[in-house]
CSV table of C-alpha atoms in Angstrom, one decimal:
chain,number,residue,atom,x,y,z
D,637,MET,CA,0.0,0.0,0.0
D,638,LYS,CA,0.9,3.7,-0.2
D,639,PRO,CA,1.2,6.0,2.9
D,640,ALA,CA,-1.7,8.4,3.7
D,641,PRO,CA,-0.7,12.0,2.8
D,642,PHE,CA,1.6,13.8,5.2
D,643,ALA,CA,3.8,16.9,5.2
D,644,TYR,CA,7.6,16.6,5.4
D,645,LYS,CA,10.1,18.9,7.0
D,646,LYS,CA,13.8,18.4,7.3
D,647,ALA,CA,15.0,19.7,10.7
D,648,ARG,CA,18.3,21.4,10.8
D,649,SER,CA,18.8,21.3,14.5
D,650,LEU,CA,17.6,19.5,17.6
D,651,ASP,CA,15.9,22.7,18.8
D,652,GLU,CA,14.0,23.0,15.6
D,653,ALA,CA,12.9,19.4,15.7
D,654,ILE,CA,11.8,19.7,19.3
D,655,ALA,CA,9.8,22.9,18.4
D,656,LEU,CA,8.2,21.1,15.5
D,657,LEU,CA,7.1,18.3,17.8
D,658,GLY,CA,5.5,20.8,20.1
D,659,GLU,CA,3.6,22.5,17.3
D,660,ASN,CA,2.5,19.2,15.7
D,661,PRO,CA,1.5,16.7,18.4
D,662,ASP,CA,0.9,13.9,16.0
D,663,ALA,CA,4.1,14.3,14.0
D,664,ARG,CA,6.7,11.5,13.9
D,665,LEU,CA,10.4,11.7,13.8
D,666,LEU,CA,12.1,10.1,10.7
D,667,ALA,CA,15.5,8.7,11.3
D,668,GLY,CA,16.5,5.5,9.4
D,669,GLY,CA,12.8,4.9,8.7
D,670,GLN,CA,13.2,1.2,8.4
D,671,SER,CA,10.3,0.5,10.8
D,672,LEU,CA,8.4,3.8,10.4
D,673,MET,CA,8.2,3.7,6.6
D,674,ALA,CA,6.8,0.2,6.7
D,675,THR,CA,4.1,1.2,9.2
D,676,LEU,CA,3.3,4.2,7.0
D,677,ASN,CA,3.1,2.1,3.9
D,678,MET,CA,0.7,-0.3,5.6
D,679,ARG,CA,-1.2,2.7,7.0
D,680,LEU,CA,-0.8,1.4,10.6
D,681,SER,CA,0.1,5.0,11.3
D,682,ALA,CA,-0.9,8.2,9.6
D,683,PRO,CA,0.9,11.3,11.1
D,684,SER,CA,0.2,14.7,9.6
D,685,LEU,CA,3.9,15.5,9.5
D,686,LEU,CA,7.3,13.7,9.3
D,687,ILE,CA,10.2,15.5,10.8
D,688,ASP,CA,13.3,14.2,9.1
D,689,ILE,CA,16.2,14.4,11.6
D,690,ASN,CA,18.8,12.9,9.2
D,691,GLY,CA,20.3,16.3,8.5
D,692,ILE,CA,21.0,17.2,12.1
D,693,GLY,CA,24.8,17.3,12.6
D,694,GLY,CA,26.7,15.7,15.4
D,695,LEU,CA,24.4,12.8,16.1
D,696,GLY,CA,26.2,10.1,14.1
D,697,GLY,CA,29.3,9.5,16.2
D,698,ILE,CA,30.6,6.3,17.9
D,699,ALA,CA,33.1,7.1,20.6
D,700,HIS,CA,34.9,5.5,23.6
D,701,LYS,CA,35.2,8.0,26.5
D,702,SER,CA,35.5,7.8,30.2
D,703,GLY,CA,34.7,4.1,30.5
D,704,ALA,CA,31.7,4.1,28.2
D,705,VAL,CA,30.8,3.7,24.6
D,706,GLU,CA,28.6,6.5,23.4
D,707,ILE,CA,26.6,5.9,20.2
D,708,GLY,CA,24.9,8.9,18.5
D,709,ALA,CA,21.3,8.4,17.7
D,710,LEU,CA,21.9,8.6,13.9
D,711,ALA,CA,24.8,6.1,13.8
D,712,ARG,CA,23.6,3.5,11.3
D,713,HIS,CA,23.8,-0.2,11.9
D,714,THR,CA,26.4,-0.5,9.2
D,715,ASP,CA,28.6,2.1,11.0
D,716,ALA,CA,28.4,0.0,14.2
D,717,GLU,CA,29.0,-3.2,12.4
D,718,ARG,CA,32.3,-1.9,10.9
D,719,SER,CA,33.3,0.1,14.0
D,720,ALA,CA,36.6,-0.9,15.7
D,721,THR,CA,35.4,0.9,18.8
D,722,ILE,CA,32.3,-1.2,19.0
D,723,ALA,CA,34.2,-4.4,18.3
D,724,GLN,CA,36.7,-3.7,21.1
D,725,HIS,CA,34.6,-1.9,23.7
D,726,ALA,CA,31.0,-3.1,23.0
D,727,PRO,CA,31.4,-6.7,22.0
D,728,LEU,CA,27.7,-7.5,22.7
D,729,ILE,CA,26.6,-5.0,20.1
D,730,ALA,CA,29.1,-6.4,17.6
D,731,ARG,CA,27.7,-9.9,18.2
D,732,ALA,CA,24.1,-8.7,17.8
D,733,MET,CA,24.6,-6.6,14.7
D,734,PRO,CA,24.6,-9.3,12.0
D,735,PHE,CA,21.2,-10.5,13.2
D,736,ILE,CA,19.5,-7.1,12.6
D,737,GLY,CA,17.6,-7.1,9.3
D,738,HIS,CA,19.5,-7.4,6.1
D,739,PRO,CA,22.4,-5.4,4.5
D,740,ALA,CA,20.1,-2.9,2.8
D,741,ILE,CA,18.2,-2.4,6.1
D,742,ARG,CA,21.4,-2.0,8.1
D,743,ASN,CA,22.7,0.6,5.6
D,744,ARG,CA,19.8,2.9,6.6
D,745,GLY,CA,18.5,1.9,10.0
D,746,THR,CA,19.9,3.7,13.1
D,747,LEU,CA,20.7,2.5,16.6
D,748,GLY,CA,18.9,5.4,18.1
D,749,GLY,CA,15.8,4.7,16.0
D,750,SER,CA,15.7,1.1,17.2
D,751,ILE,CA,15.9,2.1,20.9
D,752,ALA,CA,13.4,4.9,20.4
D,753,PHE,CA,10.9,2.6,18.6
D,754,ALA,CA,11.4,-0.1,21.3
D,755,ASP,CA,10.1,-3.1,19.3
D,756,PRO,CA,9.8,-5.9,21.9
D,757,ALA,CA,11.2,-8.4,19.3
D,758,ALA,CA,14.2,-6.2,18.3
D,759,GLU,CA,17.8,-7.0,19.2
D,760,LEU,CA,19.2,-3.6,20.4
D,761,PRO,CA,16.7,-2.8,23.2
D,762,ALA,CA,17.6,-6.2,24.8
D,763,CYS,CA,21.3,-5.4,24.4
D,764,LEU,CA,20.8,-2.0,26.1
D,765,LEU,CA,19.0,-3.7,29.0
D,766,ALA,CA,21.6,-6.6,29.2
D,767,LEU,CA,24.4,-4.0,29.4
D,768,ASP,CA,22.6,-1.8,31.9
D,769,GLY,CA,23.2,1.1,29.5
D,770,GLU,CA,21.5,4.5,29.4
D,771,VAL,CA,19.7,6.8,27.0
D,772,ASP,CA,20.3,10.5,26.5
D,773,ALA,CA,17.3,12.5,25.6
D,774,GLN,CA,16.7,16.2,24.8
D,775,GLY,CA,13.4,18.0,25.1
D,776,PRO,CA,11.9,21.4,25.7
D,777,LYS,CA,13.1,21.3,29.3
D,778,GLY,CA,16.6,20.4,28.4
D,779,LYS,CA,18.7,17.2,28.5
D,780,ARG,CA,18.3,14.2,30.7
D,781,THR,CA,19.7,10.6,31.0
D,782,ILE,CA,17.5,7.6,31.5
D,783,LYS,CA,18.8,4.2,32.8
D,784,ALA,CA,17.8,1.2,30.7
D,785,GLY,CA,15.9,-0.3,33.6
D,786,ASP,CA,13.6,2.8,33.7
D,787,TYR,CA,13.4,3.3,30.0
D,788,PHE,CA,11.2,0.5,28.6
D,789,LYS,CA,7.6,1.0,29.8
D,790,GLY,CA,5.3,-1.1,27.7
D,791,LEU,CA,4.6,-2.2,24.1
D,792,TYR,CA,6.4,0.3,21.9
D,793,GLU,CA,6.2,2.6,25.0
D,794,THR,CA,9.3,4.3,26.5
D,795,ALA,CA,10.1,6.9,29.1
D,796,LEU,CA,10.6,9.5,26.3
D,797,GLY,CA,8.2,12.3,26.6
D,798,PRO,CA,6.1,13.4,23.5
D,799,GLN,CA,8.5,16.2,22.7
D,800,GLU,CA,11.7,14.4,23.7
D,801,ILE,CA,14.3,13.2,21.2
D,802,LEU,CA,16.7,10.4,21.9
D,803,THR,CA,20.2,11.8,21.1
D,804,ALA,CA,22.5,9.0,22.1
D,805,ILE,CA,22.9,5.7,23.9
D,806,ARG,CA,25.7,5.0,26.3
D,807,LEU,CA,27.0,1.5,27.3
D,808,PRO,CA,29.6,0.6,29.9
D,809,ALA,CA,32.8,-0.2,28.0
D,810,ALA,CA,33.9,-3.9,28.2
D,811,SER,CA,36.7,-4.7,30.6
D,812,ALA,CA,39.0,-7.7,30.6
D,813,ASP,CA,36.5,-9.7,32.7
D,814,THR,CA,33.5,-8.8,30.7
D,815,ARG,CA,31.6,-11.8,29.1
D,816,VAL,CA,28.8,-11.4,26.6
D,817,GLY,CA,26.5,-13.8,24.8
D,818,PHE,CA,23.9,-13.4,22.1
D,819,ALA,CA,21.6,-15.8,20.3
D,820,GLU,CA,18.3,-15.7,18.6
D,821,LEU,CA,16.0,-18.0,16.6
D,822,ALA,CA,14.2,-16.7,13.5
D,823,ARG,CA,12.6,-18.4,10.6
D,824,ARG,CA,14.7,-16.5,8.1
D,825,HIS,CA,18.1,-14.8,8.9
D,826,GLY,CA,17.4,-11.2,9.5
D,827,ASP,CA,13.8,-11.5,10.3
D,828,TYR,CA,12.4,-10.5,13.7
D,829,ALA,CA,13.3,-13.2,16.2
D,830,ILE,CA,10.8,-15.7,17.5
D,831,VAL,CA,12.9,-15.5,20.7
D,832,GLY,CA,16.2,-14.0,21.4
D,833,LEU,CA,18.6,-13.5,24.3
D,834,ALA,CA,21.3,-10.9,25.0
D,835,ALA,CA,23.5,-11.4,28.0
D,836,SER,CA,26.4,-9.9,29.9
D,837,ALA,CA,28.4,-11.1,32.9
D,838,ARG,CA,31.7,-10.7,34.6
D,839,ALA,CA,34.2,-13.6,35.0
D,840,ASP,CA,34.7,-14.6,38.6
D,841,GLY,CA,37.4,-17.1,38.8
D,842,LYS,CA,36.1,-20.0,36.8
D,843,GLY,CA,32.5,-18.9,37.3
D,844,LEU,CA,30.4,-15.8,36.5
D,845,LYS,CA,29.0,-12.9,38.5
D,846,ASP,CA,26.8,-9.9,37.7
D,847,VAL,CA,24.9,-12.0,35.1
D,848,ARG,CA,22.3,-10.1,33.2
D,849,LEU,CA,20.0,-11.9,30.8
D,850,ALA,CA,17.7,-9.9,28.6
D,851,TYR,CA,15.2,-11.8,26.5
D,852,PHE,CA,13.4,-10.3,23.5
D,853,GLY,CA,10.3,-11.5,21.6
D,854,VAL,CA,8.7,-12.9,24.8
D,855,GLY,CA,6.8,-9.9,26.2
D,856,ASN,CA,5.8,-6.3,25.7
D,857,THR,CA,9.4,-5.1,26.5
D,858,PRO,CA,12.8,-6.8,26.7
D,859,LEU,CA,12.6,-8.8,29.9
D,860,ARG,CA,15.2,-9.8,32.5
D,861,ALA,CA,15.2,-13.4,33.8
D,862,ALA,CA,16.3,-12.7,37.4
D,863,GLY,CA,15.9,-16.3,38.7
D,864,SER,CA,18.0,-17.7,35.9
D,865,GLU,CA,20.7,-15.0,36.3
D,866,ALA,CA,21.2,-16.1,39.9
D,867,ALA,CA,21.4,-19.8,39.0
D,868,LEU,CA,23.8,-19.1,36.2
D,869,ALA,CA,26.1,-17.2,38.6
D,870,ARG,CA,26.2,-20.4,40.6
D,871,GLY,CA,27.2,-22.4,37.5
D,872,ASP,CA,23.9,-24.2,37.5
D,873,ILE,CA,22.7,-24.2,33.9
D,874,ASP,CA,19.9,-26.8,34.4
D,875,GLY,CA,18.7,-24.7,37.3
D,876,ALA,CA,18.9,-21.6,35.2
D,877,VAL,CA,16.6,-23.1,32.6
D,878,ALA,CA,14.2,-24.4,35.2
D,879,ALA,CA,14.1,-21.0,36.8
D,880,LEU,CA,13.0,-19.2,33.6
D,881,ASP,CA,10.0,-17.2,34.8
D,882,LEU,CA,8.8,-16.0,31.3
D,883,ASP,CA,5.2,-16.2,30.3
D,884,PRO,CA,5.3,-15.4,26.5
D,885,HIS,CA,2.0,-15.0,24.6
D,886,ASP,CA,1.2,-16.8,21.5
D,887,ASP,CA,2.0,-14.8,18.4
D,888,ILE,CA,2.0,-15.3,14.6
D,889,GLN,CA,5.3,-17.1,14.8
D,890,ALA,CA,4.9,-19.5,17.6
D,891,THR,CA,2.8,-20.5,20.6
D,892,GLY,CA,3.8,-19.2,24.1
D,893,ALA,CA,4.8,-22.8,25.1
D,894,VAL,CA,7.1,-23.1,22.1
D,895,LYS,CA,8.7,-19.7,22.8
D,896,LYS,CA,9.3,-20.7,26.4
D,897,HIS,CA,11.0,-24.0,25.3
D,898,LEU,CA,13.1,-22.1,22.9
D,899,ALA,CA,14.1,-19.6,25.6
D,900,GLY,CA,15.6,-22.5,27.4
D,901,VAL,CA,17.5,-23.7,24.3
D,902,LEU,CA,18.9,-20.2,23.9
D,903,LEU,CA,19.9,-20.0,27.5
D,904,ARG,CA,22.1,-23.1,27.2
D,905,ARG,CA,23.7,-21.6,24.0
D,906,VAL,CA,24.3,-18.3,25.6
D,907,ALA,CA,25.6,-19.8,28.9
D,908,ALA,CA,28.2,-21.7,26.8
D,909,GLN,CA,29.2,-18.5,25.1
D,910,LEU,CA,29.6,-16.7,28.5
D,911,MET,CA,31.7,-19.5,29.9
D,912,GLU,CA,33.9,-20.2,26.9
D,913,GLN,CA,35.3,-16.7,26.6
D,914,ARG,CA,38.8,-16.1,27.9
D,915,PRO,CA,40.4,-12.7,28.1
R,158,MET,CA,4.0,22.8,6.1
R,159,SER,CA,4.4,21.4,2.6
R,160,MET,CA,2.9,18.3,1.2
R,161,ASP,CA,4.9,18.8,-2.0
R,162,ILE,CA,8.7,18.9,-2.0
R,163,ASP,CA,11.1,20.1,-4.6
R,164,ILE,CA,14.1,17.8,-5.0
R,165,THR,CA,17.2,17.8,-7.2
R,166,LEU,CA,19.2,14.6,-7.3
R,167,THR,CA,21.4,12.6,-9.6
R,168,VAL,CA,19.9,9.4,-11.0
R,169,ASN,CA,22.1,7.1,-13.0
R,170,GLY,CA,24.4,10.0,-13.7
R,171,GLU,CA,21.7,12.4,-14.8
R,172,ARG,CA,20.7,15.5,-12.8
R,173,VAL,CA,17.0,15.5,-12.2
R,174,THR,CA,14.8,18.2,-10.6
R,175,GLU,CA,11.2,17.3,-9.8
R,176,ARG,CA,8.4,18.3,-7.4
R,177,VAL,CA,7.2,15.2,-5.5
R,178,GLU,CA,4.4,14.5,-3.0
R,179,ALA,CA,6.0,14.1,0.4
R,180,ARG,CA,4.5,10.7,0.8
R,181,LYS,CA,6.0,9.3,-2.4
R,182,THR,CA,8.5,6.5,-1.9
R,183,LEU,CA,11.8,6.5,-3.7
R,184,VAL,CA,10.8,3.4,-5.7
R,185,ASP,CA,7.5,4.9,-6.8
R,186,PHE,CA,9.4,8.1,-7.8
R,187,VAL,CA,11.9,6.3,-10.1
R,188,ARG,CA,9.2,4.2,-11.6
R,189,ASP,CA,6.3,6.6,-12.0
R,190,ASP,CA,8.1,10.0,-12.4
R,191,LEU,CA,11.2,8.9,-14.2
R,192,GLY,CA,10.0,5.8,-16.0
R,193,LEU,CA,12.7,3.6,-14.7
R,194,THR,CA,10.7,0.5,-14.1
R,195,GLY,CA,13.6,-1.9,-13.5
R,196,SER,CA,13.2,-1.4,-9.7
R,197,HIS,CA,10.2,-3.5,-8.8
R,198,VAL,CA,7.5,-3.0,-6.1
R,199,GLY,CA,6.8,-6.1,-4.2
R,200,CYS,CA,5.8,-6.1,-0.5
R,201,GLU,CA,6.1,-2.3,0.1
R,202,HIS,CA,7.2,-2.9,3.7
R,203,GLY,CA,10.9,-3.8,3.4
R,204,VAL,CA,10.7,-7.5,3.4
R,205,CYS,CA,11.1,-8.7,-0.2
R,206,GLY,CA,14.0,-6.7,-1.6
R,207,ALA,CA,12.5,-6.3,-5.1
R,208,CYS,CA,13.0,-2.5,-4.9
R,209,THR,CA,16.7,-2.7,-3.9
R,210,MET,CA,18.7,0.3,-5.3
R,211,ARG,CA,21.7,2.3,-4.4
R,212,VAL,CA,21.6,5.7,-2.7
R,213,ASP,CA,24.9,7.4,-2.1
R,214,GLY,CA,26.8,4.3,-2.8
R,215,VAL,CA,25.0,1.8,-0.6
R,216,ILE,CA,22.0,-0.4,-1.2
R,217,VAL,CA,18.7,0.5,0.3
R,218,ARG,CA,15.1,-0.5,0.2
R,219,GLY,CA,13.4,1.9,-2.3
R,220,CYS,CA,10.1,1.4,-0.5
R,221,LEU,CA,11.5,2.4,2.9
R,222,MET,CA,12.9,5.8,1.8
R,223,LEU,CA,11.0,8.8,0.6
R,224,ALA,CA,11.8,10.6,-2.6
R,225,ALA,CA,11.7,13.8,-0.5
R,226,GLN,CA,14.7,12.5,1.5
R,227,CYS,CA,16.8,12.2,-1.7
R,228,ASP,CA,17.3,15.8,-2.3
R,229,GLY,CA,21.0,16.1,-3.1
R,230,ALA,CA,21.5,12.3,-3.2
R,231,THR,CA,23.1,10.1,-5.9
R,232,VAL,CA,20.7,7.3,-6.8
R,233,GLU,CA,21.6,4.3,-9.0
R,234,THR,CA,19.0,1.9,-10.2
R,235,ILE,CA,19.4,-1.4,-12.1
R,236,GLU,CA,19.2,0.6,-15.4
R,237,GLY,CA,22.3,2.6,-14.4
R,238,LEU,CA,24.2,-0.5,-13.2
R,239,SER,CA,23.3,-2.3,-16.4
R,240,ASP,CA,24.0,0.5,-18.8
R,241,SER,CA,27.5,1.2,-17.3
R,242,GLY,CA,28.4,-2.5,-17.7
R,243,GLU,CA,29.1,-2.7,-14.0
R,244,VAL,CA,27.1,-5.9,-13.5
R,245,ALA,CA,27.5,-7.3,-17.0
R,246,ASP,CA,29.4,-10.4,-15.8
R,247,LEU,CA,26.8,-11.0,-13.1
R,248,GLN,CA,23.9,-10.7,-15.5
R,249,ALA,CA,25.6,-13.1,-17.9
R,250,ALA,CA,26.2,-15.6,-15.0
R,251,PHE,CA,22.5,-15.3,-14.0
R,252,GLU,CA,21.4,-16.1,-17.5
R,253,GLN,CA,23.9,-18.9,-18.0
R,254,ARG,CA,23.0,-20.7,-14.7
R,255,ASN,CA,19.2,-20.1,-14.9
R,256,ALA,CA,19.4,-17.9,-11.8
R,257,LEU,CA,16.1,-16.4,-12.8
R,258,GLN,CA,12.8,-17.6,-14.0
R,259,CYS,CA,10.1,-14.9,-13.8
R,260,GLY,CA,12.8,-12.2,-13.3
R,261,TYR,CA,10.8,-10.1,-10.8
R,262,CYS,CA,13.4,-10.3,-8.1
R,263,THR,CA,16.4,-10.2,-10.4
R,264,PRO,CA,17.1,-6.4,-10.5
R,265,GLY,CA,17.2,-6.3,-6.7
R,266,MET,CA,19.1,-9.5,-6.5
R,267,LEU,CA,21.8,-8.2,-8.9
R,268,THR,CA,22.1,-4.9,-7.0
R,269,ALA,CA,22.4,-6.7,-3.6
R,270,ALA,CA,24.9,-9.2,-4.9
R,271,GLN,CA,27.0,-6.5,-6.5
R,272,GLU,CA,27.4,-4.8,-3.1
R,273,LEU,CA,28.7,-8.1,-1.6
R,274,LEU,CA,31.1,-8.7,-4.5
R,275,GLN,CA,32.5,-5.1,-4.2
R,276,GLN,CA,33.0,-5.6,-0.4
R,277,ALA,CA,34.7,-8.9,-1.0
R,278,GLN,CA,36.9,-7.5,-3.8
R,279,ALA,CA,37.9,-4.6,-1.4
R,280,ARG,CA,39.4,-7.1,1.0
R,281,ASN,CA,40.7,-9.5,-1.7
R,282,ALA,CA,38.4,-12.3,-0.7
R,283,VAL,CA,35.9,-14.6,-2.3
R,284,PRO,CA,32.7,-14.7,-0.3
R,285,SER,CA,31.7,-18.2,0.9
R,286,ARG,CA,28.3,-19.6,-0.1
R,287,ASP,CA,27.1,-19.0,3.4
R,288,GLU,CA,28.1,-15.3,3.1
R,289,ILE,CA,26.4,-15.0,-0.2
R,290,ARG,CA,23.2,-16.6,1.2
R,291,GLU,CA,23.4,-14.2,4.2
R,292,HIS,CA,23.9,-11.1,2.0
R,293,ILE,CA,20.9,-11.9,-0.2
R,294,SER,CA,18.8,-13.1,2.7
R,295,GLY,CA,16.8,-9.9,2.3
R,296,ASN,CA,15.8,-10.6,-1.3
R,297,TYR,CA,13.0,-13.0,-1.9
R,298,CYS,CA,13.0,-15.3,-5.0
R,299,ARG,CA,9.9,-17.4,-5.4
R,300,CYS,CA,11.0,-19.3,-8.5
R,301,THR,CA,14.6,-20.6,-8.3
R,302,GLY,CA,15.0,-21.9,-4.8
R,303,TYR,CA,18.2,-19.8,-4.6
R,304,HIS,CA,20.7,-22.5,-5.5
R,305,ALA,CA,21.3,-21.2,-9.0
R,306,ILE,CA,21.5,-17.6,-7.7
R,307,VAL,CA,24.2,-18.6,-5.2
R,308,ASP,CA,26.0,-20.5,-8.0
R,309,ALA,CA,25.9,-17.5,-10.2
R,310,VAL,CA,27.2,-15.0,-7.6
R,311,GLU,CA,29.9,-17.5,-6.5
R,312,SER,CA,31.1,-18.0,-10.0
R,313,VAL,CA,31.4,-14.2,-10.6
R,314,ALA,CA,33.2,-13.8,-7.3
R,315,LYS,CA,35.7,-16.4,-8.3
R,316,ALA,CA,36.1,-15.0,-11.8
R,317,ARG,CA,36.6,-11.5,-10.6
R,318,ALA,CA,39.2,-12.6,-8.0
R,319,GLY,CA,41.0,-14.6,-10.7
R,320,ALA,CA,41.0,-11.8,-13.2
R,321,LYS,CA,42.5,-9.5,-10.6
R,322,SER,CA,45.4,-11.6,-9.5
């Protein structure tokens, strides 16, 4: 299908985009557009105005500074995929990147857009939660930073206010004892996952500590599996699978029971990844 | 706020200035306004890859970008890649190996494959069959079952690597 009519405005600055959002309450921001354009074409949404933020300078960087990796909202997936900084300091993002869409999608799609859209079956929101990262936002009242744990509120719902724009995400930089794991199951490579799991931990002797497991495709937001995290830190993989307290709904891809079974399969794969890494 | 946008861009080497509806996708613009019907419209939500074309040197979904976003951009469609001879060897290999039947996916498939081949050439490598499958995973073909397409892309990758050394 074709989109319903809308107006289009290319914003030259964050302030201009924020002002436009204030004047047009049903406007949508256009970044990479790889989810938004599909919903417009299918007429799942029909905003009166698209505010194109691609021309705003200074939002596309990827930098390692003061113990963190900061990724500008407009950095494209391909930029992250090829970034030496990401490979070295944010290995979970590097592992997740090839699973996101297809090359033509990754050439346009942005990391900020994925976090702002907060699709519950998408890879990057789960990575942000697994890494305990944070989100920088700017709005009419200025700038603020939101922790990943406070950011995901519901289905496609985040802590961002109606006039707030996500400007960057920040992830703790990996240290020598950082361990990460990532796995997902999809019917076709690059499609949205049936179930996926992003994980981080720290090596503790031969074991693990600070285990964070973030599942995607199993609820309205990316979800931590706290019981399994504790079991995995004790080295008890069977116990971790048994402790999975997820209750996924049936969807077009699989029943909830199948998803829950697959979550256990992924947990074993990711546990092996976490334990096999050596500095 | 304008529903119509004036854009000037380069399409297959030619400078084009047009007024477009803000809601018009890039693939509809090249097909309907410029008459370049080699880029196909399949699913219109980014799944099938039939509308794959190049914008500023990288492949994109023509259905997931607006023409209005392409002011100042350089766009290359299958017509451009074909006329310049850039994909001539790939086209010949597709024909030779029966890598197309109805041909609907072929322009997108060629454009996507060419990007992989260029990336492989830049690092002096021949992509594996798995890498080829992964790179064209975003392009649906409902006729061939993909084997012949992978064969064709692989043969061109090897031929180009051989010709270079």
